[in-house]
Each structure stands twice: as structure tokens, then as C-alpha cells.
Short mmCIF file of C-alpha atoms and ligand atoms in Angstrom, two decimals:
data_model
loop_
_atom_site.label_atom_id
_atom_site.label_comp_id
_atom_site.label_asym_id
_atom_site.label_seq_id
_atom_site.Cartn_x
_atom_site.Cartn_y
_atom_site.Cartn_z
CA UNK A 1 -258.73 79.95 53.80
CA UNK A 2 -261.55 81.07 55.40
CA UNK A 3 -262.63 80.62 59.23
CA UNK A 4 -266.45 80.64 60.84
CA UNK A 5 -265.57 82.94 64.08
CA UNK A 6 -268.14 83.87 66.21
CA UNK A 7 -267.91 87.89 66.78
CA UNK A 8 -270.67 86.92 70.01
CA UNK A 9 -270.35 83.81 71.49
CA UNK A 10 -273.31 81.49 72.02
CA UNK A 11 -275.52 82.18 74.60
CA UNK A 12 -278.82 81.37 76.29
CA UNK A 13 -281.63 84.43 75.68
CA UNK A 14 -284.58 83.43 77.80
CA UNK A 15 -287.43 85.31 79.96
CA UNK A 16 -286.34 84.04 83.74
CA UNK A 17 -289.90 84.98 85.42
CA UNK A 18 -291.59 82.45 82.80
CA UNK A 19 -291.83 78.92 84.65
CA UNK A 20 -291.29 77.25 80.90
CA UNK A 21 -288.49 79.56 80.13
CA UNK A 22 -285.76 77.21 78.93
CA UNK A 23 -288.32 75.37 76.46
CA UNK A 24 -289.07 78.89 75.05
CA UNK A 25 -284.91 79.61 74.68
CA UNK A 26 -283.34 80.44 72.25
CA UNK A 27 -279.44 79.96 71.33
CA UNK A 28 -278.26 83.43 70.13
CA UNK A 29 -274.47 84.14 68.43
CA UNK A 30 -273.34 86.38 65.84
CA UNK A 31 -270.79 85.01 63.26
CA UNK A 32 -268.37 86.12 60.45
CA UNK A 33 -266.32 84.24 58.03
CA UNK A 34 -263.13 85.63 58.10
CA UNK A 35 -259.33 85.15 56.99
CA UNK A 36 -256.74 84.42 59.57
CA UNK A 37 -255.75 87.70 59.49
CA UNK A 38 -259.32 88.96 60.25
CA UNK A 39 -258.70 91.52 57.28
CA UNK A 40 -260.62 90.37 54.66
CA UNK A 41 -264.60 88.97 54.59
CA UNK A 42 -266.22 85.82 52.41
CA UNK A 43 -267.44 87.54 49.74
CA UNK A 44 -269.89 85.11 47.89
CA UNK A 45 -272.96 83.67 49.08
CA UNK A 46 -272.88 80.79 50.78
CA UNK A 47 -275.04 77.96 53.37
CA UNK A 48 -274.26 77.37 56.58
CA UNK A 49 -275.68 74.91 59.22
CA UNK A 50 -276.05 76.24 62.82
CA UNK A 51 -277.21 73.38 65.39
CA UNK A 52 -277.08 72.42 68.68
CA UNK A 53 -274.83 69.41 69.75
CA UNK A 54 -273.66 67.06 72.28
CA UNK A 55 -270.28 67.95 73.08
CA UNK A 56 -269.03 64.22 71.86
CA UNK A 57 -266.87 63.97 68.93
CA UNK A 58 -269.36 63.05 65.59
CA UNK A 59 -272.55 63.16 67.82
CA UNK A 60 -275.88 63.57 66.04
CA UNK A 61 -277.41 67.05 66.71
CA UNK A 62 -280.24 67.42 68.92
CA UNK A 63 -281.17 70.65 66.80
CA UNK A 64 -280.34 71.64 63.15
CA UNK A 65 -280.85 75.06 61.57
CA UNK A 66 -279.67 76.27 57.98
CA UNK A 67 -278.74 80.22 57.60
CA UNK A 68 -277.52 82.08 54.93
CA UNK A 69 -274.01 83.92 54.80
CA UNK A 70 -274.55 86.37 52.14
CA UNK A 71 -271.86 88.85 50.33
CA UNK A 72 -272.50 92.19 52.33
CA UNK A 73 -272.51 90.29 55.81
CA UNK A 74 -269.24 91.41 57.01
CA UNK A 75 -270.68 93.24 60.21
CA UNK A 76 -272.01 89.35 61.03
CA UNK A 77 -274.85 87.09 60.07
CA UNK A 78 -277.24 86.69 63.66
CA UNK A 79 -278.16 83.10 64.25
CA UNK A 80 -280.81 82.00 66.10
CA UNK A 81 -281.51 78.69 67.13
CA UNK A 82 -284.83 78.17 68.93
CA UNK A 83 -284.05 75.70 71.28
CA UNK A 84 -287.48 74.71 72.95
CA UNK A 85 -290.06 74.92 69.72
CA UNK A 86 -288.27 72.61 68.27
CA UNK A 87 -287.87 70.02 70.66
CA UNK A 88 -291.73 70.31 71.48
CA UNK A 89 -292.70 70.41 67.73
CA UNK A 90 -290.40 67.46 66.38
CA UNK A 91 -292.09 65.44 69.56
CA UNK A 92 -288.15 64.57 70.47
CA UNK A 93 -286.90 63.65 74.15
CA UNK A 94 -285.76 67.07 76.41
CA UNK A 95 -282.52 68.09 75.46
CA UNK A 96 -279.57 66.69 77.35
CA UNK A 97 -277.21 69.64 78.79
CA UNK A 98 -274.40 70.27 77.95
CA UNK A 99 -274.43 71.18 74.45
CA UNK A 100 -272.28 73.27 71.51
CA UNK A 101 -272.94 75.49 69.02
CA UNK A 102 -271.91 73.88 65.68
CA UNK A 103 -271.78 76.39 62.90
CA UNK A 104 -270.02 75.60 59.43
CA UNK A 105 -270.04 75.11 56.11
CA UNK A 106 -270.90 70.98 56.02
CA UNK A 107 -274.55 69.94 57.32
CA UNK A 108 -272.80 67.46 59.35
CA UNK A 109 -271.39 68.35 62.52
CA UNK A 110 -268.65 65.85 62.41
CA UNK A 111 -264.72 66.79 61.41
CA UNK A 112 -264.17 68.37 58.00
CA UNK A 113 -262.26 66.07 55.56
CA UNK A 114 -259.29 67.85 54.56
CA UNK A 115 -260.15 67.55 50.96
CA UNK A 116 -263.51 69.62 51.76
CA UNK A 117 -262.19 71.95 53.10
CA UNK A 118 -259.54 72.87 50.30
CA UNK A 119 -261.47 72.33 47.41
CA UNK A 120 -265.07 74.11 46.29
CA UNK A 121 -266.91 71.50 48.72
CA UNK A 122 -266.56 73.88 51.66
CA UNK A 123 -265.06 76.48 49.59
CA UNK A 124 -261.54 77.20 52.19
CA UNK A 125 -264.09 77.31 55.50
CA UNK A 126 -263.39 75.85 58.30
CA UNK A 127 -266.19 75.81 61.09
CA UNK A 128 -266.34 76.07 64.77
CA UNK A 129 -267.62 74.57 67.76
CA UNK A 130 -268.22 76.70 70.53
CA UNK A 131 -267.67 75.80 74.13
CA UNK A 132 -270.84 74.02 76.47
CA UNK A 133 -273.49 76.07 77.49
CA UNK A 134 -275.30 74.06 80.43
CA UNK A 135 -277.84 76.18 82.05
CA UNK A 136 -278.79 73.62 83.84
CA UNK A 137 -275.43 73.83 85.78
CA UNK A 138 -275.53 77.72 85.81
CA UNK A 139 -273.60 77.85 82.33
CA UNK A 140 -275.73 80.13 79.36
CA UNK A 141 -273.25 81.60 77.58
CA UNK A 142 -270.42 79.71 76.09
CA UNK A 143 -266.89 80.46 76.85
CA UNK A 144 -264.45 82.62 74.52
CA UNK A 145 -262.87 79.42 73.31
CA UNK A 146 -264.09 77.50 69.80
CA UNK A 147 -262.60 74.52 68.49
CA UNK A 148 -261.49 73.72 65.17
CA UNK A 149 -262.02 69.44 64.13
CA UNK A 150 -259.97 67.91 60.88
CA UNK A 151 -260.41 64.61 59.77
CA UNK A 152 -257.41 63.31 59.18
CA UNK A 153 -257.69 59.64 58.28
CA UNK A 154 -257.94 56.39 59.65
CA UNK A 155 -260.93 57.98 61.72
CA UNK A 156 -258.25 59.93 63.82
CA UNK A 157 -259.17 63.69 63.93
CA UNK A 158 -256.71 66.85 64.88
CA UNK A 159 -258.67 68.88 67.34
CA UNK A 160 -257.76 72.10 68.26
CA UNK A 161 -258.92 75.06 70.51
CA UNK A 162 -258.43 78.63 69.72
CA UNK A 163 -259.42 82.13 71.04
CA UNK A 164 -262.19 83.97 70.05
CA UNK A 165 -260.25 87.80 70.39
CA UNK A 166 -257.67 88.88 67.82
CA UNK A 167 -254.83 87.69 69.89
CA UNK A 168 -252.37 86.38 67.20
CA UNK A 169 -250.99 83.96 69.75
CA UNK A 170 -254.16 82.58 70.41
CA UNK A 171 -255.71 81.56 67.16
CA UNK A 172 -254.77 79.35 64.35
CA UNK A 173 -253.03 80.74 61.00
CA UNK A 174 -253.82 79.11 57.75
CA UNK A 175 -249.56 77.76 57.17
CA UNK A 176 -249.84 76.36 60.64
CA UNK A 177 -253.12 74.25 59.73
CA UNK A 178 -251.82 73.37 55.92
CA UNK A 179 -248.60 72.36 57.48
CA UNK A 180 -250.32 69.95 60.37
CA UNK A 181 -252.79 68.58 57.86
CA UNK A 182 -250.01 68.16 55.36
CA UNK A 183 -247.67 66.16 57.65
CA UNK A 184 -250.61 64.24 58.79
CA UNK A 185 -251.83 63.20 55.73
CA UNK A 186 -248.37 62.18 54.04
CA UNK A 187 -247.18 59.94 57.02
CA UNK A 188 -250.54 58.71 57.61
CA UNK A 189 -250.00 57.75 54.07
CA UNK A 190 -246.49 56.01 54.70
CA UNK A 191 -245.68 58.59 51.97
CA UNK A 192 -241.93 59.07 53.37
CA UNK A 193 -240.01 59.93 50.07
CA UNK A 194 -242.43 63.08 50.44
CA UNK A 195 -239.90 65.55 52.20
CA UNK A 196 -241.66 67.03 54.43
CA UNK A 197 -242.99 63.64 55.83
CA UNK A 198 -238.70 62.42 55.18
CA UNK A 199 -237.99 64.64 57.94
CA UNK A 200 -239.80 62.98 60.40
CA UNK A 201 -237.89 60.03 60.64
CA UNK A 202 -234.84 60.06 63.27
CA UNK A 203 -231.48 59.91 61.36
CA UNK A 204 -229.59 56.74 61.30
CA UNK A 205 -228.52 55.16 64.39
CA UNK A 206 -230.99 57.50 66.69
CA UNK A 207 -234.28 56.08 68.59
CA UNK A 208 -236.16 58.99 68.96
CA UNK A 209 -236.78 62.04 67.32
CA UNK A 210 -236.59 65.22 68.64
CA UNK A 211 -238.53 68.18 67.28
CA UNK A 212 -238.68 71.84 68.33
CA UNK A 213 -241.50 73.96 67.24
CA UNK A 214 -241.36 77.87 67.04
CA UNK A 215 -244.07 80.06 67.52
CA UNK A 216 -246.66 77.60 68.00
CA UNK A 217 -249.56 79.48 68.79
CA UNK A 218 -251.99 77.10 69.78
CA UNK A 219 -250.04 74.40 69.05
CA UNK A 220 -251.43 72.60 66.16
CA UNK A 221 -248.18 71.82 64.32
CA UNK A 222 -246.30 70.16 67.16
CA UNK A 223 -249.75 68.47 68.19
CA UNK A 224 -250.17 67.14 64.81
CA UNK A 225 -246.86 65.69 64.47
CA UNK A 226 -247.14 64.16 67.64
CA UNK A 227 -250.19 62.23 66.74
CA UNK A 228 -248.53 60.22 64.37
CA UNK A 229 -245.03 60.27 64.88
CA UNK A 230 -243.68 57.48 67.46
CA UNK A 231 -240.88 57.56 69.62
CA UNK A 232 -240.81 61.44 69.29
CA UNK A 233 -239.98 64.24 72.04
CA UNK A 234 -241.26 67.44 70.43
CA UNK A 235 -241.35 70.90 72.36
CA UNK A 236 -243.64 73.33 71.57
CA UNK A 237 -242.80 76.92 71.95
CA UNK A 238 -243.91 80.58 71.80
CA UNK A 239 -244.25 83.77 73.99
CA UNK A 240 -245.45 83.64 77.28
CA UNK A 241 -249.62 84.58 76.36
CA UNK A 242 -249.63 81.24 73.99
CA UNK A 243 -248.95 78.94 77.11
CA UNK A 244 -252.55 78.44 78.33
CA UNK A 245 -253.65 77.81 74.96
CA UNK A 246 -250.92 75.81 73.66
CA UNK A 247 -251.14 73.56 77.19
CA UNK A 248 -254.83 73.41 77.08
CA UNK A 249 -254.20 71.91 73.52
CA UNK A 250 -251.59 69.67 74.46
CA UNK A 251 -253.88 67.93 77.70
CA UNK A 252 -256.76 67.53 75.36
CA UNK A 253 -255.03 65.81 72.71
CA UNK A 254 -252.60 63.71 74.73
CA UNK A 255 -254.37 60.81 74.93
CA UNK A 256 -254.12 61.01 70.69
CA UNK A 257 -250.68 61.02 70.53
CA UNK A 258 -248.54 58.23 68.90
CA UNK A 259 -247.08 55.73 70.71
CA UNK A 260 -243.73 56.20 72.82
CA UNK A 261 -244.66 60.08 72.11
CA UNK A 262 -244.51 63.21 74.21
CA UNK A 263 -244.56 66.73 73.74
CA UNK A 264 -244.57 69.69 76.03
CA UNK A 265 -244.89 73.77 75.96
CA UNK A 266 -241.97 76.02 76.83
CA UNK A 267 -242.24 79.60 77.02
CA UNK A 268 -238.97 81.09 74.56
CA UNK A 269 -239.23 84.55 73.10
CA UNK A 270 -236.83 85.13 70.15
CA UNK A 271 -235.36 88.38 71.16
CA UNK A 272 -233.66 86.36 74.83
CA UNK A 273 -231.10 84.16 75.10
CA UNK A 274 -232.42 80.48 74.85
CA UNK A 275 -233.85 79.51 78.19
CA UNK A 276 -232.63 77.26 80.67
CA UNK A 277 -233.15 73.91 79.84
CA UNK A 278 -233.49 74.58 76.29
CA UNK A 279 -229.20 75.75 76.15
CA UNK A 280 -228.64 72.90 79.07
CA UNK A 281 -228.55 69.95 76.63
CA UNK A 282 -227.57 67.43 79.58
CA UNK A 283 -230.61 68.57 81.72
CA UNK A 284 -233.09 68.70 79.53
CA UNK A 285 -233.76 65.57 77.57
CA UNK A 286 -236.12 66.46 74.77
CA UNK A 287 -233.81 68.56 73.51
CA UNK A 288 -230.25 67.21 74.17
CA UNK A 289 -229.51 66.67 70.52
CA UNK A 290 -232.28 68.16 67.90
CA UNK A 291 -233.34 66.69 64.83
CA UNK A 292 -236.24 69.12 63.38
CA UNK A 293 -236.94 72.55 64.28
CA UNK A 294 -240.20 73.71 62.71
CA UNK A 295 -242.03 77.18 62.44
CA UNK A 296 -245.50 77.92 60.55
CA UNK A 297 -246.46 81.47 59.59
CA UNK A 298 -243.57 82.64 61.55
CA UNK A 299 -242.17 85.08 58.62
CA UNK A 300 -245.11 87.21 57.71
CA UNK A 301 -243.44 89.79 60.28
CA UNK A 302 -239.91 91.11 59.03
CA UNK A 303 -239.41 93.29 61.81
CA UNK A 304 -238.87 90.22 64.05
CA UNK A 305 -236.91 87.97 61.54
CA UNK A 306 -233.27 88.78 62.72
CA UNK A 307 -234.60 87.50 65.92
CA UNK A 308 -236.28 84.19 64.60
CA UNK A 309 -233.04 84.01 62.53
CA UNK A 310 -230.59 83.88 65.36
CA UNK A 311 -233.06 81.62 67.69
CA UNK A 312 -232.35 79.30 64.86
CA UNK A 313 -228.51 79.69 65.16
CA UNK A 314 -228.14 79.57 68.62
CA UNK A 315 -230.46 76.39 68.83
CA UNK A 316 -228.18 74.63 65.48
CA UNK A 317 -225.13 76.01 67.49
CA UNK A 318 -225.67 72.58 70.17
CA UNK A 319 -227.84 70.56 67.07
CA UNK A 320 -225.27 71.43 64.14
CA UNK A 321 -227.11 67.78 62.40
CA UNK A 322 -230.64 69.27 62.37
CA UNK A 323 -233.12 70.24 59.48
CA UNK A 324 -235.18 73.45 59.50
CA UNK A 325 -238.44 73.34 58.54
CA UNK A 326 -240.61 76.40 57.48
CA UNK A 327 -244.37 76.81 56.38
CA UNK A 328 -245.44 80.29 55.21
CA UNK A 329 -248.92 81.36 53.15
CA UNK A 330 -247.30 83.73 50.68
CA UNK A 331 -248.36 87.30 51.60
CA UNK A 332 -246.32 90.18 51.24
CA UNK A 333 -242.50 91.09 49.59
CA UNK A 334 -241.20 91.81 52.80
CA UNK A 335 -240.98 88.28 53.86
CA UNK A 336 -237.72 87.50 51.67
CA UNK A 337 -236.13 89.56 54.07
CA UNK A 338 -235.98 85.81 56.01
CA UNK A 339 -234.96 84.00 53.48
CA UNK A 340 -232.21 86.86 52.68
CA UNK A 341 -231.18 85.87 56.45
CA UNK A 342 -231.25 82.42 56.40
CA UNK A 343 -228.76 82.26 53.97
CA UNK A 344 -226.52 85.21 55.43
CA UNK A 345 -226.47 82.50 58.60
CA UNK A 346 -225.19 79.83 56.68
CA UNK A 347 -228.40 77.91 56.32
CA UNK A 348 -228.80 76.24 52.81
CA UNK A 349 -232.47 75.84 51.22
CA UNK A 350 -232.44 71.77 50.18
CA UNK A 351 -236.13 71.77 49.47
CA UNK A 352 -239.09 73.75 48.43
CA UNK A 353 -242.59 72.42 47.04
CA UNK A 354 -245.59 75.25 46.67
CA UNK A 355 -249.28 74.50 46.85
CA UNK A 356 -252.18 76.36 45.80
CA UNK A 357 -255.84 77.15 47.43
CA UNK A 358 -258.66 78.49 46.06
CA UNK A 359 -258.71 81.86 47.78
CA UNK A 360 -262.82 82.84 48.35
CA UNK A 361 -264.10 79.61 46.58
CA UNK A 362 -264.91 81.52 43.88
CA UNK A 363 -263.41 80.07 40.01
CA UNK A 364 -262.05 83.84 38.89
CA UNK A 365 -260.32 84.28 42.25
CA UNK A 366 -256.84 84.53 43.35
CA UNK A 367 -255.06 81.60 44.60
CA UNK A 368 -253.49 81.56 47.93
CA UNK A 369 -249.82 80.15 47.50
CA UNK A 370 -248.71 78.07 50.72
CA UNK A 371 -244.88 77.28 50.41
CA UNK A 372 -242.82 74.77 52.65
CA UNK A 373 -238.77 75.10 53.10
CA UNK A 374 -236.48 73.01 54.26
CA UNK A 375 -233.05 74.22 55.73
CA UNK A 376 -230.10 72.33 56.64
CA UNK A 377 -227.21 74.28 58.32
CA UNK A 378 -223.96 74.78 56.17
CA UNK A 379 -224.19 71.82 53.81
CA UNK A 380 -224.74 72.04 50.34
CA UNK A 381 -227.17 70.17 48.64
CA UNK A 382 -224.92 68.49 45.69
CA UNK A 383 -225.87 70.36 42.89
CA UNK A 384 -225.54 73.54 44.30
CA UNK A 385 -221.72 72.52 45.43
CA UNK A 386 -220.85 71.02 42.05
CA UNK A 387 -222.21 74.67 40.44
CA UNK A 388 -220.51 76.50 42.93
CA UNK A 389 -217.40 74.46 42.63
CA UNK A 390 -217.53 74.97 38.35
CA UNK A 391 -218.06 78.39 38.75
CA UNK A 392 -214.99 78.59 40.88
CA UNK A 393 -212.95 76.38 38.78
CA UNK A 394 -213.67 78.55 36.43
CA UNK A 395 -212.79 81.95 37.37
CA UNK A 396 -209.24 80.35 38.56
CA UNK A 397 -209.07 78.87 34.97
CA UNK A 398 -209.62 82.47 33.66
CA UNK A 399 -207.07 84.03 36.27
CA UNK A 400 -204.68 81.57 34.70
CA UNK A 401 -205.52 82.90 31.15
CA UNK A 402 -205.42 86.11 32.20
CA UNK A 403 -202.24 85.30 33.90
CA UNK A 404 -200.62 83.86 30.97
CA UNK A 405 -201.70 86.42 28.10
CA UNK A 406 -200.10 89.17 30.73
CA UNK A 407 -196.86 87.13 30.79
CA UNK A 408 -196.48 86.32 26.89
CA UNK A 409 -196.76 90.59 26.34
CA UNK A 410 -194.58 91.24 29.18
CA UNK A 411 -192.28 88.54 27.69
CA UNK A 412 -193.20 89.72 23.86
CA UNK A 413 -191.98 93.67 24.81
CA UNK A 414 -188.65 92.11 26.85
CA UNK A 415 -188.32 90.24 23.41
CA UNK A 416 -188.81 93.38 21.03
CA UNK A 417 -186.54 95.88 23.48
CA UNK A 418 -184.13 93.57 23.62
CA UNK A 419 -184.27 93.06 19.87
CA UNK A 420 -183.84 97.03 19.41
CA UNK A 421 -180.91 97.10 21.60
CA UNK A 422 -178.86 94.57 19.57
CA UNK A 423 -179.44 96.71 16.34
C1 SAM B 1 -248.87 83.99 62.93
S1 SAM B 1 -248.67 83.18 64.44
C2 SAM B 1 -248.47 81.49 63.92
C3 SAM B 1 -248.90 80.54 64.99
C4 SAM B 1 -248.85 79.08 64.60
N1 SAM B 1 -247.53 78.66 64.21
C5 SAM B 1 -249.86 78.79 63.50
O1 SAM B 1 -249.43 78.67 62.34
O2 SAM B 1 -251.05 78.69 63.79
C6 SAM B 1 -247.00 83.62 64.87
C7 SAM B 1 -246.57 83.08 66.21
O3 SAM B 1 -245.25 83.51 66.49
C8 SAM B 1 -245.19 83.96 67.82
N2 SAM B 1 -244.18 85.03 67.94
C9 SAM B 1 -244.18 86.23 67.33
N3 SAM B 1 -243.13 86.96 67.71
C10 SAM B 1 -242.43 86.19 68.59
C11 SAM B 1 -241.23 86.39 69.33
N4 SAM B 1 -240.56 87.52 69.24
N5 SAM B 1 -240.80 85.39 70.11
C12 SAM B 1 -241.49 84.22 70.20
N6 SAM B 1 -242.63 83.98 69.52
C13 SAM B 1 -243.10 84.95 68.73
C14 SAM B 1 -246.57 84.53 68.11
O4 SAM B 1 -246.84 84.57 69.49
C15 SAM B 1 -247.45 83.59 67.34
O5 SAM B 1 -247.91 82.52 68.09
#
């Protein structure tokens, strides 16, 4: 996956002694497309629309302008949107402040389907929306926030604000998005005999469900499954620098979530002892008995998996019942060094289903490989007990043999010295 970030936010360029300034503006930003990790470019040519629009959701723009990314534009492509010119020459009304920088892949400003995103449509890129710039209110340069808009179906979109810096708190990662749009799509879908959706339904004889999210980042995961899970309590947690984010995200889509639904941020840092409230099961009623704890792109790191690993035991420690959920874009060896812990712990893998992306939206390129796990603490799925159980049957039936061939020599030589004794 690829992601539209702007390296220069939008802002206002205008000469402030000329009394028609603002209709001679222009809109100025410099953008790259860019992997989550920020390590590797788009190579291929590519269009992208630029425009200027009202900060509604799936508003018409007041000002449309097509650029084009090409291979060797990894220091940026400069866009320019001249805001005055073509208000005057398209004879249409004065603009109405605020507005936002669209700039993506899809001439339409308006959420990107899923489906275009992950196929050759939009070729793995998602755009951004930058924050208002209002100059009539002082404003003329947009903020260092951008959001990112999925459609998700039924005309419900997941809407999510991230940082423009490299913070890794602060900005989405591509197993946190695939996992949000995966879980929305499947329940959307009443698609419930799909695991990952199977999950999300509180266990027999329980009202609601209660979900705790792991490094959340900006919170799209724990967002997402709030908007269309019902009767859910779902906290949302991360280091301390993800808070503002994560809450920002959490206020805006609130009024989105699914009915009887809450969710809320808690700081919890993997290397400290679980936090109080979090360890108080009594006080602290989201989480008095868990049902899902979930972590996307949590893994990539293997210096801080012994940590993640024993959050994850002391939290099943007071929820023995619940299911582990994990999301990871494959990316390096190291990473098995989780999964190597995981089962050290006593957790035991019940489920794993792989999907592929087109990496650069080119036909010859590599695939990215996004995997999902699911974990459930010291029970065996069935077949691995029954193979475990053979293969212990079996080595005691061999001890026996073994047993028995050592007795009928023993018992052969008593036999033949006994024999020579008597002659
Ligand atoms: C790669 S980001 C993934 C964010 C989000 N889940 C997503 O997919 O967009 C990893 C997240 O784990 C958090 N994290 C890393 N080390 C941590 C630690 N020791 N304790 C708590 N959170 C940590 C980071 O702050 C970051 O938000």
C-alpha cells in the first residue's frame, strides 16, 4: 500500500499589499506517495487530482486540478492550485471558506471504495485530505493533520486522522487499515462464519462484548470495530504520544459508532505493569471480563515482543476465556520471534488466513502478504490435540515394545544360563 502524504502542508501563497490578493492565491503543497514505513517511493507513473473542497463529507469541489506523479518524484511532486483564476474564469460564485486540500488517486473527492484501493483502480493509494485553511478567519496554512476516508458500505465511511511527521504512533500502518476494512466489510456483510468477523460476537450467555486493542496508533482498528459492532465496550490503547491522536479519532467518529457502543483510549505501555483500572477488573467495567484483545502491525519490532508477549499474559491472566487477535503485513524474518513467544506462553494459533496486495500497482511486482492470527490461551484446537495425543500414544506404545523385547532377552539369557548350569 501506498499513501499520498503531504511533505508541505497546504497553504495560502498570496501578495498581502495587492487589494485583490486572495483572488490572485494560490494553494501551494508538496506531496509524495509513500509506504507506511516512509522507506520506499511509487515508482510508476501515475494521475492524481489535487482540488479544493468544502470540508463536508462527499462535497463537490469548488476547484479541480490534475498533476502528474511521475517515477523519479521521490523528493515530491509541487502542486499548485490557483485558487482565484479559476473562480473568475469558470464565472463560478466566490469561494466559501473553509476549504481542504484533496489530493489522491480517484478524480472524485469522496471516500475510496475499498475495492479501489486494493486492486489496479487506485493501484494500493490511499489519498489525503488536509486540514481547513480559512484565511478569511486568519487560517492559510493547513494544520499538520490529514485525514484518511474509506467507504465501507451501506454509505457508512471509516474516517480517520493521522500526523503528517514520521511519528510511528501517529500515522496509520497498512495491517491496521486491512484489518479495520476487513472486519468492516465481513460483518457489514453478516459474513460471521468468516473468523475474524466470528470473533466479534460475545460468547454465549454474555451481553456485551468487550474488546481491548494494543498499540492503536490512531485508532483505526478499535474505531472500526466500534462502528459496527453493538453492545460492545472496546478500549483502545498505546503509549502515551498516541493519546491526542487516538482521542481526537475517537470524538470525531463517535457519533458513527454502533448502537449500545462505546470505546475509549487508555494510555498502557508494554514494558509496565498493567495500569490501574485495566488490572482492577471490579472498577473498571469495560474490561472486567475480556473477550477480544486485538493488535495490528504490532510485531514488525522483535526487540519489543517479550513485552507485547507478556501484556498479553498478564491481561489473559484475569480473561483466561478470551481470543487474541493479530494483523501483521509480512515484512521481515525477525517477526517469528512473536510467534516463537506466543506459543512458549501457552497461546495456541486456531486460525490463520493470508491475503495478497498488489505491491506498486505494477503486474511484475511483488505482492505484499497481509496475514491475520487468531490465539486462544491454552486450548487446543481439536486436531492439533488428537495429533498430539497419537503421537503420545505412540511413543508409550513403543516404550512398551521396547520394554518387552528388553524383558524376553533378559528372560531368554536367565533361560540359557540356567540351561548351562543344569548340564
Ligand atoms: C506500527 S504501529 C501500528 C499502529 C496501529 N495499530 C496501526 O496499525 O495503524 C505500532 C504501535 O505500537 C505502539 N507501541 C510500540 N511499542 C510499544 C510499547 N512498548 N508499548 C505500547 N505501545 C507500543 C506504537 O506506539 C504504535 O502505535
Amino acid at each position: 500500500m501506498r499513501y499520498i502524504r503531504f511533505l508541505k502542508t497546504p497553504r495560502l501563497v498570496y501578495d498581502k499589499q495587492d487589494p485583490e490578493a486572495l483572488a490572485k492565491a494560490k494553494v501551494k503543497c508538496l506531496v509524495t506517495i509513500t509506504s507506511d514505513l516512509g522507506d520506499s517511493f511509487f515508482p510508476h507513473e501515475i494521475v492524481l487530482w489535487a482540488g479544493l473542497c468544502p470540508c463536508e463529507l462527499n462535497s463537490t469541489p469548488a476547484i479541480l486540478k490534475k498533476s502528474k506523479w511521475t517515477s523519479g518524484a521521490r523528493y515530491g511532486l509541487d502542486i499548485e492550485i490557483p485558487v482565484g483564476t479559476s473562480q473568475t474564469a469558470r464565472g463560478q460564485r466566490p469561494l466559501q471558506w473553509p476549504l481542504r486540500v484533496y489530493v489522491g488517486p480517484g478524480k472524485a473527492p469522496v471516500p475510496q471504495l475499498y475495492d479501489d484501493i486494493t486492486s489496479g483502480r487506485h493501484c494500493g493509494i490511499l489519498g489525503a485530505w488536509s486540514g481547513p485553511l480559512d484565511p478569511e478567519n486568519g487560517r492559510k496554512e493547513a494544520g499538520k493533520l490529514v485525514e484518511r476516508q474509506v467507504a465501507i458500505g451501506e454509505g457508512r465511511s471509516l474516517r480517520i486522522m493521522e500526523e503528517t511527521g514520521e511519528s510511528i504512533a501517529r500515522h496509520l500502518w497498512d495491517a491496521g487499515f486491512m484489518l479495520a476494512c476487513h472486519i468492516n466489510r465481513q460483518v457489514l456483510n453478516g459474513n460471521f462464519w468468516d473468523r475474524t468477523a466470528g470473533v466479534l460476537q460475545p460468547p454465549a450467555g454474555k451481553k456485551r462484548l468487550q474488546v481491548l486493542e494494543l498499540g492503536t496508533g490512531c485508532g483505526m482498528v478499535g474505531i472500526g470495530i466500534a462502528q459496527v459492532i453493538q453492545n460492545a465496550d472496546i478500549v483502545l490503547t498505546d503509549l502515551p504520544e498516541a493519546e491526542g491522536i487516538a482521542t481526537m479519532n475517537l470524538a470525531n467518529s463517535k457519533s458513527q459508532f454502533a448502537l449500545n457502543t462505546d470505546a475509549i483510549f487508555c494510555s498502557l505501555k508494554w514494558e509496565d505493569d498493567l495500569p490501574f483500572g485495566l488490572n482492577q477488573w471490579s472498577d473498571y467495567p469495560p474490561c472486567t471480563q475480556l473477550d477480544l484483545i486485538v493488535a495490528a502491525d504490532c510485531t514488525y519490532n522483535c526487540d519489543s515482543s517479550p513485552a507485547l508477549v507478556q501484556t498479553m499474559c498478564n491481561l489473559i491472566k484475569a480473561s483466561p476465556q478470551a481470543k487474541v487477535m493479530i494483523a501483521m503485513k509480512v515484512r521481515h524474518e525477525d517477526e517469528k520471534v512473536f510467534f516463537s513467544l506466543m506459543a512458549k506462553a501457552g497461546f495456541i494459533q486456531t486460525h490463520k488466513q493470508t491475503d495478497q496486495f498488489p505491491g506498486d500497482g505494477g503486474d511484475d511486482d511483488e505482492m505484499e502478504v497481509f496475514e491475520i492470527y487468531i490465539y486462544e490461551y491454552g486450548q487446543k484446537d481439536k486436531k492439533a490435540e488428537m495429533e498430539e495425543c497419537e503421537e503420545r500414544l505412540g511413543s508409550a506404545a513403543a516404550q512398551k515394545v521396547d520394554r518387552i523385547s528388553t524383558l524376553e532377552t533378559e528372560y531368554q539369557s536367565v533361560l540359557d544360563r540356567s540351561r548351562k548350569r543344569k548340564r
